[in-house]
Amino acid sequence: MVTIAKMPPKDTVTVTDNRTGQTIEIPITHNSIPATAFKALKTAPPSDGSDDTDNTSNGLRILDPAFLNTAAIASTITFIDGDAGFLMHRGYPIEQLAEKSDFLETAYLLIFGALPDQAQSDTWRFEVMHHTFLSSDVTKVIAAMRYDSHPMSIFTATFAAMSAFAPEANPALQGRNLYLQNAEVMNKNIIRILGKAGTVAAAAMRVRMNRPLISPRADYSYCENMLYMMDAVSNGEDYRPNPVLVKALDTLFVLHADHEMNCSTAAMTHVGSSLVDPYSAVAAAAAALYGPLHGGANEAVIRMLERIGTPAAVPEFLRKVKTKEELLFGFGHRVYRNTDPRSAIIRSVADSVFAVCGTEPLIAVATALRDAALADPWFQQRRLYPNVDFWSGLIYKALGFPLDFFPILFAVPRVAGWLAHWKQSLEVPGGVKIWRPRQVYVGEKRRDWVPVGQRERREVASHREGVLELPHYQSKRRVEAKL
């Protein structure tokens, strides 16, 4: 009898290319493998001399649309265990931060990696709150916006404009290594951006109300100051927002401060990898969050609940969800598989807000929807449960914020996470590399250009296939004219 000794386990994965028989051994680090290792698996280019559009001679590529299983960076900031429903920042569970910390302290933790001691806390809060003012030139940009502009349009445009008003913070003018070699400049602009984010949000609210902008109060807390700038009648008014509502908004800001490498954070780090100034990178991240698949989820929840109307209509709505006649918002998550740890915290915040502002009428519909979905095997099998967006929209509505303002209440705290990941990406060992994803080309092979008069006629039936004539709104006296 021959005994075969069992090989000890190794932190590697062995891959064999069945096209060539070539085998490579790839090291596993932190349960990940480097995608570049697959470049060693090469085949010969086409023997007929045609273009090698598959780039076979440059090695195998990894195709992962929407980054479903691709890690773009190694991070020490946020950890999510989707199966266990667990979230922590720099090692601290989100439940502890929401209960015991506040937004500015959590922002410091995200950005600098540790909770501040008393001296650091005092300095941090002083600097952030004394960088909340906007220059008169920036306020002119905001004031030029239409009253019916979407608040996120104002937020995104304002941060893009700030880049033009801070030439000393622009690597394109001061040298590409500005933020790589000067930590003081980096910290100053982190503080500037975080301080001004709340002011820009409040200004967006004032624009839609057609009211003059209110100057910030450096002696107030971050969320207290933001609510003050939204609601004060005039500058210098002795108005103080309700402390219960301030605490509620602050807790929501802690919950939204960071959530690992999501769409907007990826945009921040991707754009930041070009070494552009952080104002432009924040504008890019804000534009990503503006999209309805990202920052507009809690707004969609409210519209869904309004469409359902009453608790009695919930069963019929869920039936339509199952038959794909309706979309269900505020349930499930790309990362979490059992529960969103933030949703339980946010439910208690809702109760405190309702105690001050009155119960939101849609809460009865939301509760009936939650209970029915959680008890239904169809939703259980698909792991669809209420997430943070399900309750946050109800809180914002109870606080009196218009629906289109919800995304900006997501963006302001997320600025802290964006800045933390941006800072980390510039301090990565080995130096910054510009993010440049590969693609898999599946288009036409090489072909020759043909003069327009000799081309075959193309029937264009829709705007997806080509250009159809568009309506032109002009004087009837020029109806026959071509623009």
Short mmCIF file of C-alpha atoms in Angstrom, two decimals:
data_model
loop_
_atom_site.label_atom_id
_atom_site.label_comp_id
_atom_site.label_asym_id
_atom_site.label_seq_id
_atom_site.Cartn_x
_atom_site.Cartn_y
_atom_site.Cartn_z
CA MET A 1 0.00 0.00 0.00
CA VAL A 2 1.39 3.34 -1.07
CA THR A 3 0.73 6.30 1.20
CA ILE A 4 0.73 9.68 -0.51
CA ALA A 5 1.80 12.45 1.80
CA LYS A 6 -0.66 15.33 1.93
CA MET A 7 0.95 18.58 0.92
CA PRO A 8 0.72 21.35 3.49
CA PRO A 9 -1.69 24.13 2.52
CA LYS A 10 -0.22 27.11 0.70
CA ASP A 11 -1.51 30.66 0.35
CA THR A 12 -1.55 30.38 -3.42
CA VAL A 13 -3.91 29.51 -6.24
CA THR A 14 -2.80 27.48 -9.25
CA VAL A 15 -4.23 28.37 -12.65
CA THR A 16 -3.85 26.33 -15.81
CA ASP A 17 -4.52 27.87 -19.22
CA ASN A 18 -6.17 25.05 -21.16
CA ARG A 19 -5.40 26.82 -24.45
CA THR A 20 -1.66 26.36 -23.99
CA GLY A 21 -1.22 24.07 -20.99
CA GLN A 22 0.72 26.82 -19.19
CA THR A 23 0.36 26.82 -15.40
CA ILE A 24 1.03 29.69 -13.03
CA GLU A 25 0.98 29.89 -9.24
CA ILE A 26 -0.45 33.13 -7.83
CA PRO A 27 0.07 34.26 -4.22
CA ILE A 28 -3.01 34.97 -2.08
CA THR A 29 -2.79 38.00 0.21
CA HIS A 30 -5.73 39.06 2.39
CA ASN A 31 -7.94 36.67 0.40
CA SER A 32 -7.10 38.44 -2.86
CA ILE A 33 -4.90 37.80 -5.86
CA PRO A 34 -3.25 40.37 -8.15
CA ALA A 35 -5.04 40.66 -11.48
CA THR A 36 -1.73 41.45 -13.19
CA ALA A 37 -0.58 37.86 -12.55
CA PHE A 38 -2.86 36.70 -15.36
CA LYS A 39 -0.85 38.72 -17.86
CA ALA A 40 1.61 35.82 -17.84
CA LEU A 41 -0.96 33.65 -19.63
CA LYS A 42 -0.33 34.52 -23.27
CA THR A 43 -1.13 32.98 -26.63
CA ALA A 44 0.17 33.66 -30.10
CA PRO A 45 -1.56 36.37 -32.15
CA PRO A 46 -3.74 35.34 -35.12
CA SER A 47 -1.71 33.49 -37.73
CA ASP A 48 -3.62 35.05 -40.64
CA GLY A 49 -2.08 38.47 -40.00
CA SER A 50 -5.35 40.09 -38.87
CA ASP A 51 -5.47 42.55 -35.99
CA ASP A 52 -5.11 40.96 -32.57
CA THR A 53 -8.14 42.77 -31.10
CA ASP A 54 -8.17 40.35 -28.16
CA ASN A 55 -4.59 41.35 -27.23
CA THR A 56 -3.73 37.69 -26.72
CA SER A 57 -0.01 38.40 -26.85
CA ASN A 58 -0.31 40.79 -23.89
CA GLY A 59 -1.77 38.20 -21.55
CA LEU A 60 -5.16 37.29 -20.13
CA ARG A 61 -7.39 40.09 -18.86
CA ILE A 62 -10.02 40.01 -16.12
CA LEU A 63 -13.48 41.15 -17.27
CA ASP A 64 -15.61 42.39 -14.38
CA PRO A 65 -18.40 44.77 -15.48
CA ALA A 66 -19.57 47.03 -12.63
CA PHE A 67 -16.67 45.76 -10.46
CA LEU A 68 -18.74 42.98 -8.89
CA ASN A 69 -15.62 41.23 -7.57
CA THR A 70 -12.75 43.64 -8.15
CA ALA A 71 -10.81 45.39 -5.39
CA ALA A 72 -9.15 48.54 -6.73
CA ILE A 73 -7.28 49.48 -3.57
CA ALA A 74 -6.11 48.08 -0.23
CA SER A 75 -7.69 50.20 2.49
CA THR A 76 -7.50 50.64 6.26
CA ILE A 77 -10.58 52.86 6.54
CA THR A 78 -13.85 50.92 6.46
CA PHE A 79 -14.71 47.24 6.76
CA ILE A 80 -18.04 45.68 5.81
CA ASP A 81 -19.08 42.08 6.46
CA GLY A 82 -22.13 41.84 4.23
CA ASP A 83 -23.20 38.38 5.40
CA ALA A 84 -23.02 39.30 9.08
CA GLY A 85 -24.45 42.81 8.60
CA PHE A 86 -21.41 44.42 10.24
CA LEU A 87 -19.81 47.81 9.54
CA MET A 88 -16.83 49.44 11.22
CA HIS A 89 -14.60 52.45 10.63
CA ARG A 90 -10.92 52.11 11.56
CA GLY A 91 -11.90 49.20 13.84
CA TYR A 92 -14.79 50.94 15.63
CA PRO A 93 -18.27 49.39 15.10
CA ILE A 94 -20.77 51.80 13.58
CA GLU A 95 -23.15 51.22 16.49
CA GLN A 96 -20.59 52.65 18.95
CA LEU A 97 -19.80 55.64 16.76
CA ALA A 98 -23.47 56.47 16.20
CA GLU A 99 -24.20 56.29 19.94
CA LYS A 100 -21.07 57.84 21.46
CA SER A 101 -19.31 59.89 18.79
CA ASP A 102 -20.42 62.77 16.56
CA PHE A 103 -19.92 63.65 12.92
CA LEU A 104 -16.78 65.78 13.21
CA GLU A 105 -15.05 63.26 15.46
CA THR A 106 -15.99 60.44 13.08
CA ALA A 107 -14.68 62.50 10.16
CA TYR A 108 -11.35 62.93 11.97
CA LEU A 109 -11.26 59.19 12.62
CA LEU A 110 -11.86 58.38 8.96
CA ILE A 111 -9.30 60.85 7.67
CA PHE A 112 -6.48 60.42 10.19
CA GLY A 113 -7.00 56.86 11.39
CA ALA A 114 -7.48 57.42 15.14
CA LEU A 115 -9.88 59.10 17.53
CA PRO A 116 -8.56 62.55 18.49
CA ASP A 117 -7.42 63.31 22.02
CA GLN A 118 -8.82 66.44 23.67
CA ALA A 119 -6.21 68.79 22.21
CA GLN A 120 -6.59 67.40 18.69
CA SER A 121 -10.38 67.45 19.01
CA ASP A 122 -10.38 71.11 20.03
CA THR A 123 -8.02 72.08 17.19
CA TRP A 124 -9.93 70.04 14.61
CA ARG A 125 -13.33 71.46 15.54
CA PHE A 126 -11.99 75.02 15.66
CA GLU A 127 -10.35 74.77 12.25
CA VAL A 128 -13.29 73.10 10.51
CA MET A 129 -15.84 75.55 11.92
CA HIS A 130 -13.60 78.53 11.06
CA HIS A 131 -13.38 77.39 7.44
CA THR A 132 -17.13 77.37 6.83
CA PHE A 133 -17.27 80.79 5.15
CA LEU A 134 -17.55 81.09 1.38
CA SER A 135 -15.80 83.84 -0.57
CA SER A 136 -18.04 86.45 -2.15
CA ASP A 137 -17.06 85.22 -5.60
CA VAL A 138 -18.27 81.69 -4.76
CA THR A 139 -21.55 82.99 -3.33
CA LYS A 140 -22.11 84.83 -6.63
CA VAL A 141 -21.82 81.51 -8.45
CA ILE A 142 -24.43 80.00 -6.14
CA ALA A 143 -26.72 83.03 -6.36
CA ALA A 144 -26.65 82.79 -10.16
CA MET A 145 -28.39 79.39 -10.04
CA ARG A 146 -32.10 79.14 -10.84
CA TYR A 147 -34.45 78.74 -7.88
CA ASP A 148 -35.65 75.41 -9.31
CA SER A 149 -32.16 73.98 -9.79
CA HIS A 150 -31.63 70.58 -8.26
CA PRO A 151 -29.63 71.08 -5.02
CA MET A 152 -27.05 68.53 -6.14
CA SER A 153 -26.48 70.52 -9.33
CA ILE A 154 -25.67 73.53 -7.17
CA PHE A 155 -23.47 71.44 -4.86
CA THR A 156 -21.51 69.89 -7.72
CA ALA A 157 -21.12 73.14 -9.66
CA THR A 158 -20.01 75.06 -6.57
CA PHE A 159 -17.21 72.65 -5.71
CA ALA A 160 -16.07 72.65 -9.33
CA ALA A 161 -16.03 76.45 -9.19
CA MET A 162 -14.04 76.46 -5.93
CA SER A 163 -11.15 74.99 -7.86
CA ALA A 164 -10.98 78.23 -9.86
CA PHE A 165 -11.00 80.31 -6.66
CA ALA A 166 -8.19 78.38 -4.96
CA PRO A 167 -5.22 78.54 -7.36
CA GLU A 168 -2.81 77.94 -4.47
CA ALA A 169 -4.47 74.52 -3.99
CA ASN A 170 -4.23 73.48 -7.63
CA PRO A 171 -1.42 71.06 -8.59
CA ALA A 172 -1.87 72.12 -12.22
CA LEU A 173 -0.58 75.55 -11.14
CA GLN A 174 1.60 74.74 -8.15
CA GLY A 175 3.22 71.52 -9.33
CA ARG A 176 2.05 67.93 -9.58
CA ASN A 177 3.57 66.92 -6.23
CA LEU A 178 1.72 69.58 -4.23
CA TYR A 179 -0.30 67.08 -2.18
CA LEU A 180 2.31 64.34 -2.29
CA GLN A 181 4.97 66.41 -0.58
CA ASN A 182 3.10 68.98 1.50
CA ALA A 183 0.92 67.52 4.27
CA GLU A 184 0.07 70.99 5.57
CA VAL A 185 -1.49 71.98 2.25
CA MET A 186 -3.37 68.68 2.15
CA ASN A 187 -4.79 69.17 5.66
CA LYS A 188 -5.70 72.79 5.02
CA ASN A 189 -7.78 71.90 1.99
CA ILE A 190 -9.34 68.88 3.66
CA ILE A 191 -10.50 71.24 6.42
CA ARG A 192 -11.67 73.82 3.89
CA ILE A 193 -13.73 71.32 1.91
CA LEU A 194 -15.30 69.69 4.95
CA GLY A 195 -16.08 73.05 6.52
CA LYS A 196 -17.65 74.50 3.40
CA ALA A 197 -19.70 71.43 2.44
CA GLY A 198 -22.44 72.25 4.94
CA THR A 199 -22.43 75.90 3.92
CA VAL A 200 -22.86 75.02 0.25
CA ALA A 201 -25.74 72.68 1.13
CA ALA A 202 -27.47 75.38 3.17
CA ALA A 203 -26.92 77.90 0.37
CA ALA A 204 -28.58 75.50 -2.10
CA MET A 205 -31.62 75.43 0.19
CA ARG A 206 -31.70 79.24 0.43
CA VAL A 207 -31.55 79.57 -3.36
CA ARG A 208 -34.64 77.42 -3.81
CA MET A 209 -36.46 79.50 -1.17
CA ASN A 210 -35.37 82.72 -2.92
CA ARG A 211 -33.89 84.00 0.32
CA PRO A 212 -30.51 85.66 0.94
CA LEU A 213 -27.65 83.41 2.04
CA ILE A 214 -26.96 83.25 5.78
CA SER A 215 -23.39 83.48 7.10
CA PRO A 216 -22.19 80.51 9.16
CA ARG A 217 -21.81 80.48 12.92
CA ALA A 218 -18.40 79.18 14.00
CA ASP A 219 -19.61 78.93 17.60
CA TYR A 220 -22.24 76.31 16.67
CA SER A 221 -21.67 72.59 16.09
CA TYR A 222 -21.40 71.35 12.50
CA CYS A 223 -25.00 70.18 12.06
CA GLU A 224 -26.38 72.95 14.25
CA ASN A 225 -24.67 75.52 12.02
CA MET A 226 -26.01 73.87 8.86
CA LEU A 227 -29.59 73.94 10.13
CA TYR A 228 -29.11 77.53 11.30
CA MET A 229 -27.95 78.66 7.85
CA MET A 230 -30.98 77.00 6.28
CA ASP A 231 -33.63 78.35 8.64
CA ALA A 232 -32.47 81.67 10.10
CA VAL A 233 -34.48 84.64 8.87
CA SER A 234 -31.50 87.00 8.75
CA ASN A 235 -27.81 87.22 9.60
CA GLY A 236 -27.12 87.70 13.28
CA GLU A 237 -30.51 86.36 14.36
CA ASP A 238 -30.43 84.76 17.79
CA TYR A 239 -31.85 81.48 16.49
CA ARG A 240 -30.78 78.07 17.70
CA PRO A 241 -32.06 74.87 16.04
CA ASN A 242 -33.83 72.31 18.22
CA PRO A 243 -31.09 70.18 19.89
CA VAL A 244 -33.06 66.95 19.33
CA LEU A 245 -33.13 67.62 15.59
CA VAL A 246 -29.46 68.62 15.61
CA LYS A 247 -28.58 65.32 17.30
CA ALA A 248 -30.73 63.38 14.84
CA LEU A 249 -29.06 64.99 11.82
CA ASP A 250 -25.62 64.48 13.38
CA THR A 251 -26.34 60.76 13.89
CA LEU A 252 -27.49 60.44 10.29
CA PHE A 253 -24.26 62.13 9.21
CA VAL A 254 -22.23 59.60 11.20
CA LEU A 255 -24.11 56.75 9.51
CA HIS A 256 -23.54 58.23 6.04
CA ALA A 257 -19.93 59.40 6.51
CA ASP A 258 -18.35 56.46 4.69
CA HIS A 259 -19.32 53.13 3.21
CA GLU A 260 -16.17 51.71 1.70
CA MET A 261 -15.50 51.76 -2.06
CA ASN A 262 -18.93 52.75 -3.37
CA CYS A 263 -19.68 54.51 -6.66
CA SER A 264 -18.95 58.08 -5.53
CA THR A 265 -15.90 57.13 -3.45
CA ALA A 266 -14.51 55.22 -6.41
CA ALA A 267 -15.09 58.33 -8.54
CA MET A 268 -13.21 60.45 -5.96
CA THR A 269 -10.19 58.15 -5.91
CA HIS A 270 -10.27 57.50 -9.65
CA VAL A 271 -10.29 61.20 -10.53
CA GLY A 272 -7.88 61.95 -7.68
CA SER A 273 -5.35 59.49 -9.11
CA SER A 274 -4.66 62.02 -11.88
CA LEU A 275 -3.38 64.35 -9.08
CA VAL A 276 -6.10 66.89 -9.82
CA ASP A 277 -7.05 69.29 -7.01
CA PRO A 278 -9.45 67.88 -4.37
CA TYR A 279 -12.21 70.40 -5.19
CA SER A 280 -12.50 68.99 -8.70
CA ALA A 281 -12.37 65.44 -7.36
CA VAL A 282 -15.16 66.21 -4.86
CA ALA A 283 -17.22 67.67 -7.71
CA ALA A 284 -16.75 64.42 -9.64
CA ALA A 285 -17.73 62.35 -6.60
CA ALA A 286 -20.79 64.54 -6.03
CA ALA A 287 -21.83 64.04 -9.65
CA ALA A 288 -21.61 60.27 -9.13
CA LEU A 289 -23.70 60.46 -5.96
CA TYR A 290 -26.24 62.65 -7.78
CA GLY A 291 -27.31 59.65 -9.86
CA PRO A 292 -30.62 57.98 -8.88
CA LEU A 293 -28.93 54.58 -8.45
CA HIS A 294 -26.69 56.01 -5.71
CA GLY A 295 -27.76 59.10 -3.80
CA GLY A 296 -31.36 59.16 -4.93
CA ALA A 297 -32.45 55.94 -3.24
CA ASN A 298 -34.12 57.48 -0.17
CA GLU A 299 -36.01 59.92 -2.40
CA ALA A 300 -37.25 56.95 -4.43
CA VAL A 301 -38.46 55.28 -1.20
CA ILE A 302 -40.72 58.25 -0.38
CA ARG A 303 -42.17 58.34 -3.88
CA MET A 304 -42.83 54.59 -3.63
CA LEU A 305 -44.58 54.93 -0.25
CA GLU A 306 -46.68 57.83 -1.56
CA ARG A 307 -47.66 55.72 -4.56
CA ILE A 308 -48.73 52.82 -2.27
CA GLY A 309 -50.81 55.27 -0.28
CA THR A 310 -52.23 53.16 2.55
CA PRO A 311 -51.24 50.06 4.56
CA ALA A 312 -54.16 48.21 2.97
CA ALA A 313 -52.55 48.61 -0.45
CA VAL A 314 -49.28 46.93 0.59
CA PRO A 315 -50.22 43.32 -0.34
CA GLU A 316 -51.17 44.32 -3.88
CA PHE A 317 -47.99 46.35 -4.24
CA LEU A 318 -45.83 43.41 -3.15
CA ARG A 319 -47.66 41.18 -5.61
CA LYS A 320 -46.70 43.58 -8.38
CA VAL A 321 -43.11 43.61 -7.15
CA LYS A 322 -42.96 39.84 -7.57
CA THR A 323 -44.34 40.07 -11.11
CA LYS A 324 -41.96 42.93 -11.92
CA GLU A 325 -44.78 45.41 -12.40
CA GLU A 326 -43.38 47.58 -9.59
CA LEU A 327 -39.92 48.37 -8.28
CA LEU A 328 -39.12 47.97 -4.58
CA PHE A 329 -36.86 50.68 -3.15
CA GLY A 330 -35.17 50.74 0.24
CA PHE A 331 -34.82 46.95 0.50
CA GLY A 332 -31.67 44.88 0.03
CA HIS A 333 -28.14 46.06 -0.62
CA ARG A 334 -25.29 45.36 -3.01
CA VAL A 335 -23.03 44.43 -0.05
CA TYR A 336 -25.25 43.43 2.89
CA ARG A 337 -26.94 40.04 2.61
CA ASN A 338 -28.88 39.75 5.88
CA THR A 339 -29.28 43.17 7.45
CA ASP A 340 -27.98 46.70 7.14
CA PRO A 341 -26.55 47.57 10.59
CA ARG A 342 -27.38 51.23 10.04
CA SER A 343 -31.11 50.60 9.60
CA ALA A 344 -31.71 49.60 13.24
CA ILE A 345 -29.89 52.72 14.47
CA ILE A 346 -31.77 54.99 12.12
CA ARG A 347 -35.13 53.63 13.27
CA SER A 348 -34.49 54.94 16.80
CA VAL A 349 -33.44 58.29 15.33
CA ALA A 350 -36.78 58.42 13.52
CA ASP A 351 -38.67 58.09 16.80
CA SER A 352 -36.82 61.07 18.30
CA VAL A 353 -37.59 63.23 15.25
CA PHE A 354 -41.26 62.23 15.20
CA ALA A 355 -41.53 63.18 18.89
CA VAL A 356 -40.59 66.77 17.95
CA CYS A 357 -42.00 67.18 14.44
CA GLY A 358 -44.97 64.85 14.65
CA THR A 359 -45.34 61.38 13.21
CA GLU A 360 -44.76 61.20 9.49
CA PRO A 361 -48.05 59.95 7.93
CA LEU A 362 -46.16 57.56 5.66
CA ILE A 363 -44.70 55.71 8.64
CA ALA A 364 -47.79 53.50 8.80
CA VAL A 365 -47.31 52.51 5.16
CA ALA A 366 -43.58 51.96 5.69
CA THR A 367 -44.15 49.78 8.77
CA ALA A 368 -46.78 47.69 6.99
CA LEU A 369 -44.47 47.26 4.00
CA ARG A 370 -41.54 46.26 6.20
CA ASP A 371 -43.55 43.74 8.21
CA ALA A 372 -45.16 42.18 5.15
CA ALA A 373 -41.89 41.86 3.25
CA LEU A 374 -39.98 40.39 6.20
CA ALA A 375 -42.70 37.77 6.72
CA ASP A 376 -42.89 36.79 3.04
CA PRO A 377 -40.71 33.78 2.00
CA TRP A 378 -40.27 35.30 -1.47
CA PHE A 379 -38.43 38.30 0.01
CA GLN A 380 -36.66 36.17 2.62
CA GLN A 381 -35.17 33.91 -0.06
CA ARG A 382 -33.85 36.96 -1.91
CA ARG A 383 -32.53 38.53 1.30
CA LEU A 384 -34.54 41.69 0.81
CA TYR A 385 -34.78 43.65 4.05
CA PRO A 386 -35.06 47.37 4.85
CA ASN A 387 -31.78 49.25 4.41
CA VAL A 388 -30.63 52.66 5.61
CA ASP A 389 -32.43 54.46 2.77
CA PHE A 390 -35.80 53.01 3.80
CA TRP A 391 -35.91 54.98 7.07
CA SER A 392 -33.68 57.99 6.31
CA GLY A 393 -36.10 59.34 3.72
CA LEU A 394 -38.93 59.30 6.26
CA ILE A 395 -36.78 61.24 8.73
CA TYR A 396 -35.78 63.85 6.17
CA LYS A 397 -39.41 64.25 5.12
CA ALA A 398 -40.49 64.67 8.75
CA LEU A 399 -37.76 67.31 9.14
CA GLY A 400 -39.37 69.25 6.30
CA PHE A 401 -36.72 68.76 3.63
CA PRO A 402 -38.03 68.62 0.04
CA LEU A 403 -37.47 65.32 -1.76
CA ASP A 404 -34.83 66.63 -4.15
CA PHE A 405 -32.78 67.83 -1.16
CA PHE A 406 -32.32 64.27 0.17
CA PRO A 407 -29.21 63.48 -1.92
CA ILE A 408 -27.38 66.56 -0.66
CA LEU A 409 -27.98 65.38 2.92
CA PHE A 410 -26.20 62.21 1.82
CA ALA A 411 -23.39 64.09 0.07
CA VAL A 412 -22.39 66.46 2.90
CA PRO A 413 -21.36 63.74 5.39
CA ARG A 414 -19.97 61.51 2.63
CA VAL A 415 -17.45 64.29 1.88
CA ALA A 416 -15.59 63.04 4.97
CA GLY A 417 -15.31 59.56 3.49
CA TRP A 418 -14.32 60.88 0.08
CA LEU A 419 -11.51 62.93 1.61
CA ALA A 420 -10.32 60.00 3.73
CA HIS A 421 -10.03 57.71 0.71
CA TRP A 422 -8.47 60.48 -1.40
CA LYS A 423 -5.81 61.09 1.27
CA GLN A 424 -5.15 57.36 1.60
CA SER A 425 -4.83 56.92 -2.16
CA LEU A 426 -2.14 59.62 -2.37
CA GLU A 427 -0.17 58.08 0.49
CA VAL A 428 -0.12 54.54 -0.89
CA PRO A 429 3.31 52.84 -0.63
CA GLY A 430 5.12 52.77 -3.93
CA GLY A 431 3.65 56.03 -5.19
CA VAL A 432 0.47 57.06 -6.96
CA LYS A 433 -0.50 55.33 -10.19
CA ILE A 434 -3.22 56.82 -12.35
CA TRP A 435 -6.27 54.58 -12.53
CA ARG A 436 -6.58 53.32 -16.08
CA PRO A 437 -8.92 50.28 -16.37
CA ARG A 438 -8.58 47.97 -19.35
CA GLN A 439 -11.40 47.05 -21.71
CA VAL A 440 -12.29 44.03 -23.81
CA TYR A 441 -12.81 45.16 -27.39
CA VAL A 442 -15.67 43.33 -29.14
CA GLY A 443 -16.24 45.74 -32.03
CA GLU A 444 -15.62 45.63 -35.76
CA LYS A 445 -12.42 44.33 -37.27
CA ARG A 446 -10.35 46.74 -39.34
CA ARG A 447 -12.22 48.27 -42.31
CA ASP A 448 -11.58 51.00 -44.88
CA TRP A 449 -13.14 54.45 -44.95
CA VAL A 450 -15.59 55.10 -47.82
CA PRO A 451 -16.60 58.56 -49.22
CA VAL A 452 -20.05 59.62 -48.04
CA GLY A 453 -21.58 59.45 -51.53
CA GLN A 454 -20.54 55.82 -51.93
CA ARG A 455 -21.87 54.51 -48.63
CA GLU A 456 -24.90 52.25 -48.40
CA ARG A 457 -28.07 53.86 -47.11
CA ARG A 458 -28.70 53.25 -43.41
CA GLU A 459 -32.27 53.09 -42.15
CA VAL A 460 -32.31 54.87 -38.79
CA ALA A 461 -35.47 53.92 -36.93
CA SER A 462 -34.66 55.30 -33.47
CA HIS A 463 -32.45 57.81 -31.71
CA ARG A 464 -30.32 54.91 -30.42
CA GLU A 465 -29.31 54.04 -33.98
CA GLY A 466 -28.54 57.53 -35.22
CA VAL A 467 -29.82 61.10 -35.38
CA LEU A 468 -33.46 61.85 -36.12
CA GLU A 469 -34.86 65.32 -36.59
CA LEU A 470 -35.43 67.14 -33.32
CA PRO A 471 -38.16 69.69 -32.54
CA HIS A 472 -36.98 73.32 -32.75
CA TYR A 473 -38.85 75.83 -30.65
CA GLN A 474 -38.67 79.09 -32.59
CA SER A 475 -40.77 81.72 -34.24
CA LYS A 476 -43.32 80.46 -36.79
CA ARG A 477 -41.85 83.06 -39.13
CA ARG A 478 -38.72 80.84 -39.32
CA VAL A 479 -40.41 77.47 -39.27
CA GLU A 480 -38.86 76.53 -42.60
CA ALA A 481 -35.40 77.70 -41.65
CA LYS A 482 -32.65 75.31 -40.70
CA LEU A 483 -30.68 76.27 -37.59
#
